[in-house]
Amino acid sequence: MKAYLGHYYYMGMLLIVRDVGNQLVAAVPGVPEGYEIVLEPVEGDSFRMHGGPLDGSTVTFIRALDGAVSAFRAGSFEIARIPDENVKSLPVTARMLAPDFELSAEKEAAFAALLQSIIVKADGSRLDYHLPFPIHEFVQYVSAQEAVIFHGSNNTEIETFAPVRKSYELRDETGRGNLQAVYGTHDGLWAMFFAIVDRANLHGSIRNGVMYFHNRQGDRIAVYNFSVNQEQLAGKPWREGSLYFLPRTTFERLKMTEEAYANEWASREAVTPLARLIVQPEDFPFLDRIAGHDDSELLRLGALSKQIRASAQRALLQEDRFTVVLPAGLDIDLDEYIKLQRILMPAAHFSVTPAEGELALEMTRIPPAYRQILSEEYADLLAV
């Protein structure tokens, strides 16, 4: 058991594997004591997770050539082990609990009546919210009823959501985050973040999510994280937005692993909202605790992508395969470009083939969302 103990890290998330009473557990900073993930031995270096975002999944610890544990893998997620002396320098994104609130009889009756009006009216109109309670409390109440799917957007006038995705999820090996679909979640507080973060004026990526943890008595808590490009955090990139209430009819809950569900839902069909709720940044209960992260790799990749696009001579897009022809002797570091792409889009494959006076840069297994981006960026060349 001692071989597995230590710190493990993935994209701002730190897990601490400990021995508690001869039981292996994984703790996440910010998650209260008693809600640790229990690791039940299965066989060899494999364990089954109980509790946490991958509840029920099998995790396998990976050993290096010298036999020491170097990481663990659950589904498509590989989480690296970090030497103890390096932990303090890690950029760990804070994990936050949902705000508590008292659901009095008066408050519950008001919330229930408003939710019922949304479901009955179901015309996508703006919700007239004049209750004397914070908006986030109503959102938490609706989330608990499991009656709708939420979607947050800066656009406050969406009448129909089309299943077309024009952004792509970084480091997605499963394809779950890059479908051509309408995305939503059952967790309204998480969706509120997408309503108030100013995506049009934010350079780089956003990191966000909600995870659920259980204690031994079966009680569940929600734990959130929110982060934007650290260079813009001081500028407070927030704005008014809309939280959409969508019918669940065509939505399917996605999976993180074969055994565990994600907190994202997707509809491959167009969706008409039931209602929309205008929200201000100050309505978001985590506003003053949104963190910042280093987006230098992503921004560098963006700069290289622009250089490639400017130099492109021809392009071909077929299903999940994209080829762009560039002049030989191009003063662009294609090795760096491919290295960064492999980090941020690990499921894709890349190759460079030289020809007379030309170079063909080929990408295969690109996700549908990235295909949509390329089809728009290279529209003039693809039309030839």
PDB file of C-alpha atoms in Angstrom, residues 236-365:
ATOM      1  CA  LYS A 236     -12.839  41.054 -14.299  1.00  0.00           C
ATOM      2  CA  PRO A 237     -14.056  39.594 -17.608  1.00  0.00           C
ATOM      3  CA  TRP A 238     -17.686  39.293 -16.548  1.00  0.00           C
ATOM      4  CA  ARG A 239     -20.939  40.458 -18.108  1.00  0.00           C
ATOM      5  CA  GLU A 240     -24.705  40.051 -18.091  1.00  0.00           C
ATOM      6  CA  GLY A 241     -25.916  36.764 -19.488  1.00  0.00           C
ATOM      7  CA  SER A 242     -28.793  34.342 -19.571  1.00  0.00           C
ATOM      8  CA  LEU A 243     -29.433  31.056 -17.810  1.00  0.00           C
ATOM      9  CA  TYR A 244     -31.651  28.938 -20.046  1.00  0.00           C
ATOM     10  CA  PHE A 245     -34.048  26.294 -18.726  1.00  0.00           C
ATOM     11  CA  LEU A 246     -34.260  23.501 -21.316  1.00  0.00           C
ATOM     12  CA  PRO A 247     -36.568  20.473 -21.527  1.00  0.00           C
ATOM     13  CA  ARG A 248     -34.865  17.167 -20.777  1.00  0.00           C
ATOM     14  CA  THR A 249     -36.657  15.281 -23.554  1.00  0.00           C
ATOM     15  CA  THR A 250     -33.821  14.919 -26.098  1.00  0.00           C
ATOM     16  CA  PHE A 251     -30.868  15.135 -23.716  1.00  0.00           C
ATOM     17  CA  GLU A 252     -28.664  12.191 -22.853  1.00  0.00           C
ATOM     18  CA  ARG A 253     -26.290  12.196 -19.903  1.00  0.00           C
ATOM     19  CA  LEU A 254     -22.707  11.646 -21.020  1.00  0.00           C
ATOM     20  CA  LYS A 255     -20.182   9.317 -19.418  1.00  0.00           C
ATOM     21  CA  MET A 256     -16.764  10.000 -17.933  1.00  0.00           C
ATOM     22  CA  THR A 257     -15.836   6.317 -17.929  1.00  0.00           C
ATOM     23  CA  GLU A 258     -17.739   3.108 -18.672  1.00  0.00           C
ATOM     24  CA  GLU A 259     -18.913   3.056 -15.067  1.00  0.00           C
ATOM     25  CA  ALA A 260     -19.319   6.749 -14.180  1.00  0.00           C
ATOM     26  CA  TYR A 261     -21.524   9.485 -15.587  1.00  0.00           C
ATOM     27  CA  ALA A 262     -20.342  13.015 -16.316  1.00  0.00           C
ATOM     28  CA  ASN A 263     -22.333  16.050 -15.222  1.00  0.00           C
ATOM     29  CA  GLU A 264     -22.768  17.130 -18.844  1.00  0.00           C
ATOM     30  CA  TRP A 265     -25.792  16.285 -20.971  1.00  0.00           C
ATOM     31  CA  ALA A 266     -26.010  16.526 -24.760  1.00  0.00           C
ATOM     32  CA  SER A 267     -28.839  16.737 -27.275  1.00  0.00           C
ATOM     33  CA  ARG A 268     -28.073  15.933 -30.903  1.00  0.00           C
ATOM     34  CA  GLU A 269     -31.350  17.593 -31.830  1.00  0.00           C
ATOM     35  CA  ALA A 270     -32.289  21.265 -31.762  1.00  0.00           C
ATOM     36  CA  VAL A 271     -33.754  22.434 -28.462  1.00  0.00           C
ATOM     37  CA  THR A 272     -36.306  25.181 -27.743  1.00  0.00           C
ATOM     38  CA  PRO A 273     -35.931  26.718 -24.254  1.00  0.00           C
ATOM     39  CA  LEU A 274     -38.688  26.583 -21.676  1.00  0.00           C
ATOM     40  CA  ALA A 275     -37.580  29.937 -20.255  1.00  0.00           C
ATOM     41  CA  ARG A 276     -34.554  32.183 -19.790  1.00  0.00           C
ATOM     42  CA  LEU A 277     -33.375  33.975 -16.669  1.00  0.00           C
ATOM     43  CA  ILE A 278     -31.227  37.114 -17.008  1.00  0.00           C
ATOM     44  CA  VAL A 279     -28.326  37.004 -14.550  1.00  0.00           C
ATOM     45  CA  GLN A 280     -25.747  39.599 -13.546  1.00  0.00           C
ATOM     46  CA  PRO A 281     -22.188  38.764 -12.455  1.00  0.00           C
ATOM     47  CA  GLU A 282     -23.093  39.558  -8.851  1.00  0.00           C
ATOM     48  CA  ASP A 283     -25.782  36.860  -8.974  1.00  0.00           C
ATOM     49  CA  PHE A 284     -23.052  34.221  -9.345  1.00  0.00           C
ATOM     50  CA  PRO A 285     -22.169  33.112  -5.794  1.00  0.00           C
ATOM     51  CA  PHE A 286     -18.534  32.224  -6.637  1.00  0.00           C
ATOM     52  CA  LEU A 287     -17.687  35.493  -8.447  1.00  0.00           C
ATOM     53  CA  ASP A 288     -15.004  36.701  -6.035  1.00  0.00           C
ATOM     54  CA  ARG A 289     -13.380  33.248  -5.937  1.00  0.00           C
ATOM     55  CA  ILE A 290     -12.878  32.586  -9.651  1.00  0.00           C
ATOM     56  CA  ALA A 291      -9.227  31.606 -10.069  1.00  0.00           C
ATOM     57  CA  GLY A 292      -6.651  32.169 -12.836  1.00  0.00           C
ATOM     58  CA  HIS A 293      -4.521  29.668 -14.751  1.00  0.00           C
ATOM     59  CA  ASP A 294      -1.574  29.788 -17.158  1.00  0.00           C
ATOM     60  CA  ASP A 295      -2.741  29.753 -20.783  1.00  0.00           C
ATOM     61  CA  SER A 296       0.656  30.368 -22.392  1.00  0.00           C
ATOM     62  CA  GLU A 297       0.642  27.014 -24.244  1.00  0.00           C
ATOM     63  CA  LEU A 298      -2.807  27.612 -25.688  1.00  0.00           C
ATOM     64  CA  LEU A 299      -2.038  31.189 -26.714  1.00  0.00           C
ATOM     65  CA  ARG A 300       1.226  30.068 -28.354  1.00  0.00           C
ATOM     66  CA  LEU A 301      -0.690  27.394 -30.271  1.00  0.00           C
ATOM     67  CA  GLY A 302      -3.147  30.056 -31.398  1.00  0.00           C
ATOM     68  CA  ALA A 303      -0.319  32.208 -32.735  1.00  0.00           C
ATOM     69  CA  LEU A 304       1.196  29.274 -34.658  1.00  0.00           C
ATOM     70  CA  SER A 305      -2.239  28.338 -36.044  1.00  0.00           C
ATOM     71  CA  LYS A 306      -2.679  31.853 -37.408  1.00  0.00           C
ATOM     72  CA  GLN A 307       0.734  31.680 -39.108  1.00  0.00           C
ATOM     73  CA  ILE A 308      -0.163  28.344 -40.705  1.00  0.00           C
ATOM     74  CA  ARG A 309      -3.497  29.691 -41.906  1.00  0.00           C
ATOM     75  CA  ALA A 310      -1.838  32.769 -43.411  1.00  0.00           C
ATOM     76  CA  SER A 311       0.662  30.581 -45.316  1.00  0.00           C
ATOM     77  CA  ALA A 312      -1.792  27.903 -46.470  1.00  0.00           C
ATOM     78  CA  GLN A 313      -1.926  27.215 -50.208  1.00  0.00           C
ATOM     79  CA  ARG A 314      -4.551  24.462 -50.325  1.00  0.00           C
ATOM     80  CA  ALA A 315      -6.714  22.616 -47.838  1.00  0.00           C
ATOM     81  CA  LEU A 316      -8.854  19.496 -47.776  1.00  0.00           C
ATOM     82  CA  LEU A 317     -11.364  18.463 -45.104  1.00  0.00           C
ATOM     83  CA  GLN A 318     -12.841  14.954 -45.230  1.00  0.00           C
ATOM     84  CA  GLU A 319     -14.771  13.594 -42.231  1.00  0.00           C
ATOM     85  CA  ASP A 320     -12.211  13.575 -39.377  1.00  0.00           C
ATOM     86  CA  ARG A 321      -9.196  14.213 -41.629  1.00  0.00           C
ATOM     87  CA  PHE A 322      -7.792  17.669 -42.424  1.00  0.00           C
ATOM     88  CA  THR A 323      -4.850  18.400 -44.733  1.00  0.00           C
ATOM     89  CA  VAL A 324      -3.298  21.795 -45.327  1.00  0.00           C
ATOM     90  CA  VAL A 325      -0.556  22.321 -47.941  1.00  0.00           C
ATOM     91  CA  LEU A 326       2.177  24.795 -47.035  1.00  0.00           C
ATOM     92  CA  PRO A 327       5.191  26.095 -48.942  1.00  0.00           C
ATOM     93  CA  ALA A 328       8.488  24.308 -48.243  1.00  0.00           C
ATOM     94  CA  GLY A 329      11.001  26.365 -46.285  1.00  0.00           C
ATOM     95  CA  LEU A 330       8.215  27.831 -44.187  1.00  0.00           C
ATOM     96  CA  ASP A 331       9.524  29.768 -41.196  1.00  0.00           C
ATOM     97  CA  ILE A 332       7.088  28.152 -38.751  1.00  0.00           C
ATOM     98  CA  ASP A 333       8.067  25.642 -36.097  1.00  0.00           C
ATOM     99  CA  LEU A 334       5.760  22.771 -37.094  1.00  0.00           C
ATOM    100  CA  ASP A 335       7.358  20.481 -34.508  1.00  0.00           C
ATOM    101  CA  GLU A 336       6.325  22.893 -31.758  1.00  0.00           C
ATOM    102  CA  TYR A 337       2.857  23.216 -33.293  1.00  0.00           C
ATOM    103  CA  ILE A 338       2.347  19.432 -33.325  1.00  0.00           C
ATOM    104  CA  LYS A 339       3.734  19.058 -29.794  1.00  0.00           C
ATOM    105  CA  LEU A 340       1.247  21.616 -28.450  1.00  0.00           C
ATOM    106  CA  GLN A 341      -1.630  20.106 -30.425  1.00  0.00           C
ATOM    107  CA  ARG A 342      -0.878  16.676 -28.978  1.00  0.00           C
ATOM    108  CA  ILE A 343      -1.048  18.107 -25.464  1.00  0.00           C
ATOM    109  CA  LEU A 344      -4.301  19.960 -25.985  1.00  0.00           C
ATOM    110  CA  MET A 345      -5.979  17.526 -28.440  1.00  0.00           C
ATOM    111  CA  PRO A 346      -4.525  14.137 -27.437  1.00  0.00           C
ATOM    112  CA  ALA A 347      -6.914  11.939 -29.433  1.00  0.00           C
ATOM    113  CA  ALA A 348      -5.835  13.407 -32.783  1.00  0.00           C
ATOM    114  CA  HIS A 349      -2.899  12.243 -34.957  1.00  0.00           C
ATOM    115  CA  PHE A 350      -0.519  14.556 -36.832  1.00  0.00           C
ATOM    116  CA  SER A 351       2.017  14.137 -39.627  1.00  0.00           C
ATOM    117  CA  VAL A 352       4.078  16.280 -42.001  1.00  0.00           C
ATOM    118  CA  THR A 353       4.847  14.961 -45.493  1.00  0.00           C
ATOM    119  CA  PRO A 354       7.327  16.836 -47.721  1.00  0.00           C
ATOM    120  CA  ALA A 355       6.762  17.078 -51.463  1.00  0.00           C
ATOM    121  CA  GLU A 356       8.375  19.102 -54.240  1.00  0.00           C
ATOM    122  CA  GLY A 357       8.352  22.671 -52.970  1.00  0.00           C
ATOM    123  CA  GLU A 358       5.561  21.896 -50.490  1.00  0.00           C
ATOM    124  CA  LEU A 359       4.725  20.425 -47.109  1.00  0.00           C
ATOM    125  CA  ALA A 360       1.477  18.636 -46.329  1.00  0.00           C
ATOM    126  CA  LEU A 361       0.407  18.945 -42.691  1.00  0.00           C
ATOM    127  CA  GLU A 362      -2.237  16.310 -41.954  1.00  0.00           C
ATOM    128  CA  MET A 363      -4.453  15.898 -38.913  1.00  0.00           C
ATOM    129  CA  THR A 364      -6.629  12.825 -38.408  1.00  0.00           C
ATOM    130  CA  ARG A 365      -9.127  11.797 -35.742  1.00  0.00           C
TER     131      ARG A 365
END
